[in-house]
Amino acid sequence: MLSSKESLAIAQLVIYIPVLFASTIVVTRHGFHRQLGWIFLAILATIRIIGSGFEIAAVKNPHNSTDIEWAAILQSVGISPLLLASLGLLKRIIDETAMRALRHSGVQIPLAAFSVIGQLSRRFTKKAPASTRRGEVIQLLYLPCTIGLILCIVGGTDLASAKLSDQHSGMTLFKAGIILFVVVYAALFLITIITAQDFNHIVPREQRVFLAVLAALPLLGARIVYGMLCVFLNDKTFSIFGRNIVARVLMAVLEEFLVVIAYTFVGLTAPKIGEGQVDSRT
């Protein structure tokens, strides 16, 4: 008879293998540029598939510490790809809205306007629009989010060590990573709420993308709360190694799945941005 962990791992394989194919179509359609956000859906699906494989292997071979270690690490790093995807989609919305506003103002928009040179020119010649500043803040948030991911991976590796000193340092690194995620989430929440005030000015074809990001906020919040409880409580119910399946499903697995499905759906239905605009965001 299958254990609860093995059943959950199989369920995630059933869910995320089709999601990987769908997200690959989305990425191929919209482009691989990280600032578009779609690429992180495929990354998360890949992480979940590999992590579920390790989890099944860990159940079959409970004495293999490597399988247990990597199953725990990969199952605990879902926050970062979701945050990065949300940031990328929000930046897409903000950039498209800014370009629309410039077009309606009658200003000619050369492709260089969204390049590095164009951004520096705006910064030193005149005050940047509020939407442009929001886009720049989002770009800055990619760094702490990536650092948080690295800290959680390294911390998870140390936590699986037999040495108490490594376990202590691993938990410290994991806590630091979660704190960075909280900071990024708070900034994402604030920028999303500010952008919501300009909803009527958002390009109509981008409004459903924005609504998906807005709907994802409480789900991301619940996922981050689960991560915080795991590292700051670390008891029988909340643990990095996912001992309580019910808590993990209700506060992590379900939230991740709903966000990925919502983003994948809008990715399949949202129009593709012109190649010139995408390339100009490097």
PDB file of C-alpha atoms in Angstrom, residues 87-88 90-91 130-143 184 187-188 191:
ATOM      1  CA  LEU A  87       7.400  39.846 -10.658  1.00  0.00           C
ATOM      2  CA  GLY A  88       7.963  39.139 -14.344  1.00  0.00           C
ATOM      3  CA  LEU A  90       3.732  42.413 -13.215  1.00  0.00           C
ATOM      4  CA  LYS A  91       6.650  44.078 -15.004  1.00  0.00           C
ATOM      5  CA  ALA A 130       5.819  56.351 -11.647  1.00  0.00           C
ATOM      6  CA  SER A 131       5.228  53.227 -13.732  1.00  0.00           C
ATOM      7  CA  THR A 132       8.845  53.264 -14.927  1.00  0.00           C
ATOM      8  CA  ARG A 133      10.095  53.517 -11.354  1.00  0.00           C
ATOM      9  CA  ARG A 134       7.901  50.566 -10.409  1.00  0.00           C
ATOM     10  CA  GLY A 135       9.431  48.547 -13.236  1.00  0.00           C
ATOM     11  CA  GLU A 136      12.929  49.408 -12.035  1.00  0.00           C
ATOM     12  CA  VAL A 137      12.055  48.338  -8.478  1.00  0.00           C
ATOM     13  CA  ILE A 138      10.803  45.006  -9.814  1.00  0.00           C
ATOM     14  CA  GLN A 139      14.106  44.489 -11.616  1.00  0.00           C
ATOM     15  CA  LEU A 140      15.949  45.071  -8.343  1.00  0.00           C
ATOM     16  CA  LEU A 141      13.771  42.492  -6.570  1.00  0.00           C
ATOM     17  CA  TYR A 142      15.049  39.664  -8.783  1.00  0.00           C
ATOM     18  CA  LEU A 143      18.367  39.710  -6.897  1.00  0.00           C
ATOM     19  CA  VAL A 184      10.190  40.418  -1.819  1.00  0.00           C
ATOM     20  CA  ALA A 187       7.275  44.647  -2.145  1.00  0.00           C
ATOM     21  CA  LEU A 188       5.337  42.619  -4.733  1.00  0.00           C
ATOM     22  CA  ILE A 191       3.498  47.323  -6.140  1.00  0.00           C
TER      23      ILE A 191
END
